[in-house]
Short mmCIF file of C-alpha atoms and ligand atoms in Angstrom, two decimals:
data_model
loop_
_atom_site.label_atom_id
_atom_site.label_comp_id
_atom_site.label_asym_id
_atom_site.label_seq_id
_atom_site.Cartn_x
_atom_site.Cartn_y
_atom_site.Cartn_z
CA UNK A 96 -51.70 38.74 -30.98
CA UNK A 97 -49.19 40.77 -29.32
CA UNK A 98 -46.63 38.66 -27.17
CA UNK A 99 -43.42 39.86 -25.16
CA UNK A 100 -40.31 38.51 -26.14
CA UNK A 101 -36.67 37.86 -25.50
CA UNK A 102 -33.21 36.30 -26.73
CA UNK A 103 -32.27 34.36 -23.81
CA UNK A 104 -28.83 34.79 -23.11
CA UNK A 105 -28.64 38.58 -24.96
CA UNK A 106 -28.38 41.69 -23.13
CA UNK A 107 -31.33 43.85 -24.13
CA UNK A 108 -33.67 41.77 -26.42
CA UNK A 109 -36.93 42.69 -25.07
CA UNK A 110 -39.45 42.84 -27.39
CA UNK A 111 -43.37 43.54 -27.95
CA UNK A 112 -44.17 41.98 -31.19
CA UNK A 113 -47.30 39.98 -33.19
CA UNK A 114 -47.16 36.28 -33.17
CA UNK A 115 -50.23 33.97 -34.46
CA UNK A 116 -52.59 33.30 -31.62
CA UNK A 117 -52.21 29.73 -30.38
CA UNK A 118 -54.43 26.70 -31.16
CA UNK A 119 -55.15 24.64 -28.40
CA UNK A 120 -53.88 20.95 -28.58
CA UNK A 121 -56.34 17.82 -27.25
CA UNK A 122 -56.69 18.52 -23.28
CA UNK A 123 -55.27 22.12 -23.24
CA UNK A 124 -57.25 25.16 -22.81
CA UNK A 125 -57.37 28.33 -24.11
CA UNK A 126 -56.41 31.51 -22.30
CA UNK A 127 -57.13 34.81 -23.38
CA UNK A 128 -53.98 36.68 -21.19
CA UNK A 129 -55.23 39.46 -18.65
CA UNK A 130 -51.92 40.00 -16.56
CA UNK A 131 -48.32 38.86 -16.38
CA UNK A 132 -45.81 39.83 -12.95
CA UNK A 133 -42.60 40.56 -13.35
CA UNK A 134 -40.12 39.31 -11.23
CA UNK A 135 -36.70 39.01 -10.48
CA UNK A 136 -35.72 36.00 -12.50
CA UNK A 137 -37.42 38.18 -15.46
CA UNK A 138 -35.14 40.53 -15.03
CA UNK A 139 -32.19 38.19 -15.26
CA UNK A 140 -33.48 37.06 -18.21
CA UNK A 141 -34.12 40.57 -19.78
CA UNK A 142 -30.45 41.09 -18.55
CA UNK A 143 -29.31 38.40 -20.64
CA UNK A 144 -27.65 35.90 -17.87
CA UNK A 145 -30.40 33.55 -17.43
CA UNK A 146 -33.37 32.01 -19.36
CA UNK A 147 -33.28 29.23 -22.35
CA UNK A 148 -35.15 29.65 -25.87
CA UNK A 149 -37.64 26.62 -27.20
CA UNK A 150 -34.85 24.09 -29.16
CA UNK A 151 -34.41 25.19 -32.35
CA UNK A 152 -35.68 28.61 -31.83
CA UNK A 153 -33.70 31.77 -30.59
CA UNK A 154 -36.47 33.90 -28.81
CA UNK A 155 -38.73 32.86 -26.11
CA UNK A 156 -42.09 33.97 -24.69
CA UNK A 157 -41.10 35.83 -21.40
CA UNK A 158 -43.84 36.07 -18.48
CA UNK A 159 -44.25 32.76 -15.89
CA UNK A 160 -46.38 34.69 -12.85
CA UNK A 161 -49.89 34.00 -15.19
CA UNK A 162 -53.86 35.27 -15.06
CA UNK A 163 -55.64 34.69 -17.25
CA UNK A 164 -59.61 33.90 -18.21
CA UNK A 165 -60.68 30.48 -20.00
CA UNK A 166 -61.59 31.54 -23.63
CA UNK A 167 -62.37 27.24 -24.65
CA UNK A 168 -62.04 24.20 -22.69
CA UNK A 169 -62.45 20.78 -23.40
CA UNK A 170 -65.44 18.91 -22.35
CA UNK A 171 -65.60 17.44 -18.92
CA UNK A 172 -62.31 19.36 -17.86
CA UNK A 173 -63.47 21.12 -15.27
CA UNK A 174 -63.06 24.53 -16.62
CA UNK A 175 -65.27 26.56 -18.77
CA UNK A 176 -65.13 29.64 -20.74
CA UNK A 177 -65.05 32.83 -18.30
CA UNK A 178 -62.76 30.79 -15.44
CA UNK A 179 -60.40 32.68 -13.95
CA UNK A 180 -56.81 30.79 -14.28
CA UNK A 181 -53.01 30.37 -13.66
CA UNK A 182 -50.81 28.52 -15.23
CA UNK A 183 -48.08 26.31 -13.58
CA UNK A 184 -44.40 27.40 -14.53
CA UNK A 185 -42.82 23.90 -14.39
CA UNK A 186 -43.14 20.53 -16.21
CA UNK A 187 -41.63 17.58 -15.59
CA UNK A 188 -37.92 16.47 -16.59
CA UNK A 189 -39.14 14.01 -20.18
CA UNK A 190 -36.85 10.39 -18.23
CA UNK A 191 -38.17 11.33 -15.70
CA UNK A 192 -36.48 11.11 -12.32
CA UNK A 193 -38.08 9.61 -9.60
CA UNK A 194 -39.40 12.94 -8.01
CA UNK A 195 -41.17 13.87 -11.42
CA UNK A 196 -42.70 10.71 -11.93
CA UNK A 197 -44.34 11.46 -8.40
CA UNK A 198 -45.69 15.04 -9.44
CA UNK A 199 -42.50 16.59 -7.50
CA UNK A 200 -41.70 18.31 -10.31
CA UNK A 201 -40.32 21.26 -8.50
CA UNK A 202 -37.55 18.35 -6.57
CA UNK A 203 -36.61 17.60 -10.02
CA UNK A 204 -33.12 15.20 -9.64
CA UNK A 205 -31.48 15.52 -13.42
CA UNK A 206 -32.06 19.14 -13.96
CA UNK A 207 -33.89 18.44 -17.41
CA UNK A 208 -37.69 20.05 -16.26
CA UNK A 209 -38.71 22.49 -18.71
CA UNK A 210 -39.97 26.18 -17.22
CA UNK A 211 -42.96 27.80 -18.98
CA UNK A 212 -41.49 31.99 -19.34
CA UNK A 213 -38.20 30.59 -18.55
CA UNK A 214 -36.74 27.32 -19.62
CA UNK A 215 -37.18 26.05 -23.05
CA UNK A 216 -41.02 26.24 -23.33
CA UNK A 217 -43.16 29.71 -24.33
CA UNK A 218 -44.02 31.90 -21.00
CA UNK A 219 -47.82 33.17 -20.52
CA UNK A 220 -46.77 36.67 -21.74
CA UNK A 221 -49.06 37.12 -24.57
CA UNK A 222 -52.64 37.91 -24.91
CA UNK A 223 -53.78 34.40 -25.65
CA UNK A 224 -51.74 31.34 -24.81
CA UNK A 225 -52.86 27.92 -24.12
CA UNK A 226 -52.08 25.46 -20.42
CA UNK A 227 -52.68 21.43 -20.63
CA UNK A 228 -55.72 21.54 -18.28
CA UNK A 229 -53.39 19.43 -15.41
CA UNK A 230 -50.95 22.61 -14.71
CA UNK A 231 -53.89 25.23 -14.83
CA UNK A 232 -55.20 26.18 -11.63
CA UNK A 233 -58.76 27.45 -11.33
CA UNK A 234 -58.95 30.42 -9.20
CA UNK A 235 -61.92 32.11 -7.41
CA UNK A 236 -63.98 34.68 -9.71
CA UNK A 237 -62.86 37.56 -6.75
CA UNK A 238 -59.46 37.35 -7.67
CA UNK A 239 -59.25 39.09 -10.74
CA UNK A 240 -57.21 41.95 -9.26
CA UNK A 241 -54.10 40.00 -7.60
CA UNK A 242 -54.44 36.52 -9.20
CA UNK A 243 -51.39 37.31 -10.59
CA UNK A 244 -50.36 36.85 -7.30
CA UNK A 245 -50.60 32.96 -6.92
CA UNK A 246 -47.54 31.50 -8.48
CA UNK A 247 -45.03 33.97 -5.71
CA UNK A 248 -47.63 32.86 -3.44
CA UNK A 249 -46.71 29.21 -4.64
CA UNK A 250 -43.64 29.70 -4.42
CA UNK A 251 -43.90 31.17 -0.53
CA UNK A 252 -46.54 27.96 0.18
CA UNK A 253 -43.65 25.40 -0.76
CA UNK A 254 -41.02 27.33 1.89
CA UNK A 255 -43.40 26.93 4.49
CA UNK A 256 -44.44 23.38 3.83
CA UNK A 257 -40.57 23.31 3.57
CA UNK A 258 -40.47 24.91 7.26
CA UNK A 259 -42.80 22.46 8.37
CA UNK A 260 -42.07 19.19 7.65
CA UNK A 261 -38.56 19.89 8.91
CA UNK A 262 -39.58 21.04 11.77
CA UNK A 263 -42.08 17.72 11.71
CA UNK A 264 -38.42 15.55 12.80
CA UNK A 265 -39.13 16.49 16.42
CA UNK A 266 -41.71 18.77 18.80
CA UNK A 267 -42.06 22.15 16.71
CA UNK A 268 -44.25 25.04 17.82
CA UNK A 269 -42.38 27.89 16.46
CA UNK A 270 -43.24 31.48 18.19
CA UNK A 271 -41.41 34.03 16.15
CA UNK A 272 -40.03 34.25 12.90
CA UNK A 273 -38.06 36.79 10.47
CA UNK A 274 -38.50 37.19 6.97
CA UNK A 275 -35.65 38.64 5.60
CA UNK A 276 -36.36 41.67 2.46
CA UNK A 277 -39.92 42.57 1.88
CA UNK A 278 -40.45 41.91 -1.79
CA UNK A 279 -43.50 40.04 -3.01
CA UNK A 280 -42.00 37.03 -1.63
CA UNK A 281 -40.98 38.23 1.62
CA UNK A 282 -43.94 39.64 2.12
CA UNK A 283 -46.10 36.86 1.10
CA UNK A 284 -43.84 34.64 3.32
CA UNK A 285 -44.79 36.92 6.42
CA UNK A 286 -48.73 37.23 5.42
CA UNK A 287 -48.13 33.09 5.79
CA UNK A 288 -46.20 33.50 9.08
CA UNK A 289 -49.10 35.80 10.33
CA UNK A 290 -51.80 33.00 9.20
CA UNK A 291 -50.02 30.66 11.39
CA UNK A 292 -49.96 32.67 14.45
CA UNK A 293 -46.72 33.60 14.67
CA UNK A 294 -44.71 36.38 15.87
CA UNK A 295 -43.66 38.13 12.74
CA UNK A 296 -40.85 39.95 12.13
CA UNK A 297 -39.65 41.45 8.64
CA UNK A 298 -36.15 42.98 7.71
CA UNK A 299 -35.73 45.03 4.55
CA UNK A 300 -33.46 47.60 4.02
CA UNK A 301 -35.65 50.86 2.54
CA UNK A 302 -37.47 53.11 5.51
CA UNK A 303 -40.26 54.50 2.94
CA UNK A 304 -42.63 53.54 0.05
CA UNK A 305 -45.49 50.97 0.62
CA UNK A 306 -42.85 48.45 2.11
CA UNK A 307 -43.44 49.27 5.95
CA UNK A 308 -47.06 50.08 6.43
CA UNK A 309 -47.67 46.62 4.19
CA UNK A 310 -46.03 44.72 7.35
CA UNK A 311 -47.36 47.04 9.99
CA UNK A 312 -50.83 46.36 8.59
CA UNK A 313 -50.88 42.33 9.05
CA UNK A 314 -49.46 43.41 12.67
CA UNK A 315 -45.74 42.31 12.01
CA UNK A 316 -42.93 44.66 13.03
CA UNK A 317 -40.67 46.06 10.16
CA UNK A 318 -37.42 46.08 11.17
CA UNK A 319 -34.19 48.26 8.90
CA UNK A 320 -31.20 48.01 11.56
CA UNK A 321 -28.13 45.24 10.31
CA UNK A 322 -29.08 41.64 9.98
CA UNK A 323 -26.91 40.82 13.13
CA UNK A 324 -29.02 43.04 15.16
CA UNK A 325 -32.03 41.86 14.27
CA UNK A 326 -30.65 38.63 14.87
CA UNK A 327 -29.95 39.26 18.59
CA UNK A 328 -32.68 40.99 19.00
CA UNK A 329 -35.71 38.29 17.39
CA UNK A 330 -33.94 35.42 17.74
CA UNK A 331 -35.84 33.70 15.16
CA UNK A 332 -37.29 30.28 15.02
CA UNK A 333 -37.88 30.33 11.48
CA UNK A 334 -36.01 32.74 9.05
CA UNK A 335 -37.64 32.78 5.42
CA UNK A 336 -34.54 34.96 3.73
CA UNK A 337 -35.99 36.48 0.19
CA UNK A 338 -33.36 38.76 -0.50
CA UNK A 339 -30.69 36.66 -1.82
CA UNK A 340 -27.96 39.10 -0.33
CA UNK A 341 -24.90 36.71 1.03
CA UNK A 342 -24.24 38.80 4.27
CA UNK A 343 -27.75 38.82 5.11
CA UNK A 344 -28.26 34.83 4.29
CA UNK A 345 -24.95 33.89 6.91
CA UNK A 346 -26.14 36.42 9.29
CA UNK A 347 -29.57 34.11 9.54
CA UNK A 348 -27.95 30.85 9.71
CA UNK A 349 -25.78 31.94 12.44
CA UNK A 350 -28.27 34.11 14.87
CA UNK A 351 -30.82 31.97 14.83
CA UNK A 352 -32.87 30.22 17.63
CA UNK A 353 -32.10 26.33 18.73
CA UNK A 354 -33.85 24.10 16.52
CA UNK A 355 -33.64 26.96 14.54
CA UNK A 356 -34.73 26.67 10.87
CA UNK A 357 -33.20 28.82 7.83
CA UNK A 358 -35.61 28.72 4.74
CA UNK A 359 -33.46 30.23 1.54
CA UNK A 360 -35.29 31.44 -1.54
CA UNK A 361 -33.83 34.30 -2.57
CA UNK A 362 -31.20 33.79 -5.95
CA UNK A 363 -27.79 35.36 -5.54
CA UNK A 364 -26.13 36.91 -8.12
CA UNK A 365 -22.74 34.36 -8.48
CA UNK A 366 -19.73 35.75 -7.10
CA UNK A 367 -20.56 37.62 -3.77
CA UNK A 368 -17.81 37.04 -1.84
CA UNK A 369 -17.66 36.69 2.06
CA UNK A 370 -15.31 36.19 4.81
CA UNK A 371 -17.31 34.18 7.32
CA UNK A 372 -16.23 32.92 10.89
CA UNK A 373 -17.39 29.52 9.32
CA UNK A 374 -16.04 27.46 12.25
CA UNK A 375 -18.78 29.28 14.63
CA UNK A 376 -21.89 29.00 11.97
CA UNK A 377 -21.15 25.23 11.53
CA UNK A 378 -20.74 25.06 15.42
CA UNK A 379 -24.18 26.22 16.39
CA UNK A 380 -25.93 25.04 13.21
CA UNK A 381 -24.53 21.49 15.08
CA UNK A 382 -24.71 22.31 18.46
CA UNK A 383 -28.69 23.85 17.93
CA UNK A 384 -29.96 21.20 15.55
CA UNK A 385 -30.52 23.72 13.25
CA UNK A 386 -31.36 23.39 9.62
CA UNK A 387 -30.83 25.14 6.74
CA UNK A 388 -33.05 24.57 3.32
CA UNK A 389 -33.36 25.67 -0.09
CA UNK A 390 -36.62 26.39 -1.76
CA UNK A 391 -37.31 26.64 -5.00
CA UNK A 392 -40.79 26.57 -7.38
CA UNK A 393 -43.54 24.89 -6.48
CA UNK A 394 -45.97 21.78 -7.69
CA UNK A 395 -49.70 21.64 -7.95
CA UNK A 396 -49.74 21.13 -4.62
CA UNK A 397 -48.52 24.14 -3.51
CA UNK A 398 -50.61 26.02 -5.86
CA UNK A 399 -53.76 24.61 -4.46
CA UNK A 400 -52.79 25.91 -1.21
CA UNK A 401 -51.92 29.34 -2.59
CA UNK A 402 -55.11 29.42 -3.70
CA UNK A 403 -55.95 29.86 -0.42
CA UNK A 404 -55.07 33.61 -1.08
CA UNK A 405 -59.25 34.68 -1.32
CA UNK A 406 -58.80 33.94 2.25
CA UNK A 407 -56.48 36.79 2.88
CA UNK A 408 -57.61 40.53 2.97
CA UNK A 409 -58.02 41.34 -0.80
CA UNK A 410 -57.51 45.20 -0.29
CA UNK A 411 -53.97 44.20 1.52
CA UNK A 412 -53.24 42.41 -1.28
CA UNK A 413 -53.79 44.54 -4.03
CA UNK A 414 -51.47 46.90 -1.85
CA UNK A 415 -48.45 44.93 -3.23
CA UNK A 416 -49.15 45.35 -7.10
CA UNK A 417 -47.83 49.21 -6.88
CA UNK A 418 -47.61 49.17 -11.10
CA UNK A 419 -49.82 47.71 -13.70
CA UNK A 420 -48.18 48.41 -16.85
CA UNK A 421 -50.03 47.99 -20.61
CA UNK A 422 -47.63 45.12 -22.37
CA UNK A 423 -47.22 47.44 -25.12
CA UNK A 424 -45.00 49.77 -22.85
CA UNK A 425 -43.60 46.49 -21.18
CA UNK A 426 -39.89 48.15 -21.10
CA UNK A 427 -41.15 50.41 -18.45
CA UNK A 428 -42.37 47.77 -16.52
CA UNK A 429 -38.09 46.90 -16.53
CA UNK A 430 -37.79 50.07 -15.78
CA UNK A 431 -37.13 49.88 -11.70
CA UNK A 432 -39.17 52.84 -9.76
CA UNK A 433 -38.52 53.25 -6.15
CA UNK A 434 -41.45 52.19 -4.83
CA UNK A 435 -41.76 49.22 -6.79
CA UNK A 436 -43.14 45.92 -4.92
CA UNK A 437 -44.63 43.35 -7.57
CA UNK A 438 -44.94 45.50 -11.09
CA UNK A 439 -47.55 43.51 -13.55
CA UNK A 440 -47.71 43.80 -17.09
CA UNK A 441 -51.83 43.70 -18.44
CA UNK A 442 -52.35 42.42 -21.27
CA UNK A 443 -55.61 42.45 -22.25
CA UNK A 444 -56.42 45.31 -24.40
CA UNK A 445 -59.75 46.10 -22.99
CA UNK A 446 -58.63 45.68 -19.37
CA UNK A 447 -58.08 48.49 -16.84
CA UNK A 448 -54.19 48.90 -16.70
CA UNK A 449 -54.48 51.39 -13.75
C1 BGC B 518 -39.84 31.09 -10.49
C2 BGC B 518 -39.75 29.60 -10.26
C3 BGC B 518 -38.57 29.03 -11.01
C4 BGC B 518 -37.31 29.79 -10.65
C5 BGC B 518 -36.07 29.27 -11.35
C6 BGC B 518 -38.53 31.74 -10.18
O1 BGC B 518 -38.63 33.10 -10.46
O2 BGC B 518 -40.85 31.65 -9.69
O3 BGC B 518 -40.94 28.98 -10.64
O4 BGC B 518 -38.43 27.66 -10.72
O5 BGC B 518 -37.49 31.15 -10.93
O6 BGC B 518 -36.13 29.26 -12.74
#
């Protein structure tokens, strides 16, 4: 089978190549592979300054955003041949600490969880891998065109359960919020915002390309003027920021509305350096009750409520997969484009890669 691979920790080892197809251990499944997203911590990893080979090996199996269909399941599992599913990215530290011995995995305390795609264990970008059946989510048989979509959408359900049980600590009925860059996740993080009834408001920096009338069409206003504008001009009750960009993230914590709460999940790049009136941003962070959280992955939980996707407008959806590449050109799929939004590798030979 043909499987995408990469040298963690080298600059340029991307590579489509055959590997034997997997054999499914007691209580996994098998997956025959339909469609891998690529994301920004793929990129990294392409780039060489993130990502961590299987011990003992020196390449790893890219690809953690996962569709795939059920080839063989075991009996009584739940799933059988022709499911729709997604695998989750992260398993549990091997101690484990007292978050993934509760199914937090995504909390984990000692840093030793394992990342399918990413961290020491195979990704799902090859055209048959296999999932233990308790981190493969079943998805609805209408999702075949932006399943690939669930494990952002994960990612976006944590930050708002994030959101919410911090805003739980006293009365919380948030009117307007500001999603900061409209990526996948920033504009998953809005579709969320909209589902809740609230005022949505999204900042991103480019004025064409699918970006605006995405926003405009779940009735949220797309905004391009400086963060501190926006700021004054919103001021936000909840901020999801998705764009990782330092100026941007202070710019939220410091605008924002009392009780104001500051939901990061974007991943700098180290070294962006700042000078920040930090006397002021602690002041009203103090002053407001504010709060400021970081978000990162997402356990089954949070999958099961991404799942919740069929519920959104599948046509809208399908709007933010602007590339689906064939994995056996996967370096264009690297390749940035303009108009890029969520670019998805396909990987089943048969499929439709348009
Ligand atoms: C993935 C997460 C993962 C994180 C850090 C993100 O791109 O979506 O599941 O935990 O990278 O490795």
């Amino acid at each position: 089978m043909r499987a995408l691979t990469v040298r963690p920790n080298a600059k340029d080892s991307l590579e489509v190549s055959d590997l034997p197809e997997p054999v499914p251990e007691e209580g996994q499944i098998l997956v025959g592979g339909l469609a891998v997203g690529v994301c920004g911590t793929d990129r990294e990893i392409v780039e060489g300054s993130y990502g961590w080979a299987p011990p003992g090996r020196d390449r790893l199996v890219l690809g953690h955003e996962s569709l795939g269909r059920v080839r063989q399941a075991p009996p009584r599992s739940g799933f059988s041949a022709g499911d729709l599913v997604v695998g989750v990215v992260r398993r549990p530290d091997p101690v484990p600490c007292g978050a993934c011995a509760r199914g937090e995995f995504d909390m984990c305390r000692n840093g030793q969880y394992t990342e399918r795609g990413i961290k020491e264990i195979d990704g799902y970008g090859s055209q048959m891998w296999c999932v233990e059946t308790d981190y493969a989510v079943k998805l609805d048989a209408g999702l075949e065109r932006v399943g690939v979509l669930l494990e952002p959408a994960s990612i976006v359900a944590k930050a708002w359960e994030q959101v919410e049980r911090i805003g739980g600590r006293s009365w919380f009925e948030p009117e307007r919020m500001l999603v900061t860059g409209a990526g996948p996740i920033g504009t998953l993080a809005a579709l969320l915002g909209v589902q809740r009834g609230l005022e949505v408001h999204v900042l991103d920096r480019v004025t064409e390309g699918p970006k605006p009338s995405l926003i405009q069409a779940l009735g949220a206003t797309y905004h391009t003027e400086d963060a501190d504008k926006v700021m004054q001009s919103v001021v936000p009750d909840v901020v999801i920021e998705a764009t990782g960009a330092a100026k941007v993230v202070f710019e939220a914590m410091s605008g924002n509305a009392r009780y104001g709460i500051v939901c990061l999940t974007g991943v700098s790049p180290k070294g962006q350096k700042l000078d920040v009136e930090a006397g002021s941003i602690n002041r009203g962070i103090v002053l407001e009750n504010d709060a400021v959280v970081g978000s990162v992955n997402a356990n089954l939980r949070h999958y099961q409520q991404a799942a919740a996707l069929a519920k959104a407008d599948l046509p809208w959806l399908e709007r933010l997969i602007t590339r689906r590449v064939p994995l056996d050109r996967a370096g264009e799929a690297f390749t940035a484009q303009d108009d890029d939004l969520k670019v998805v590798l396909t990987l089943d030979p048969a499929g439709d890669p348009a």
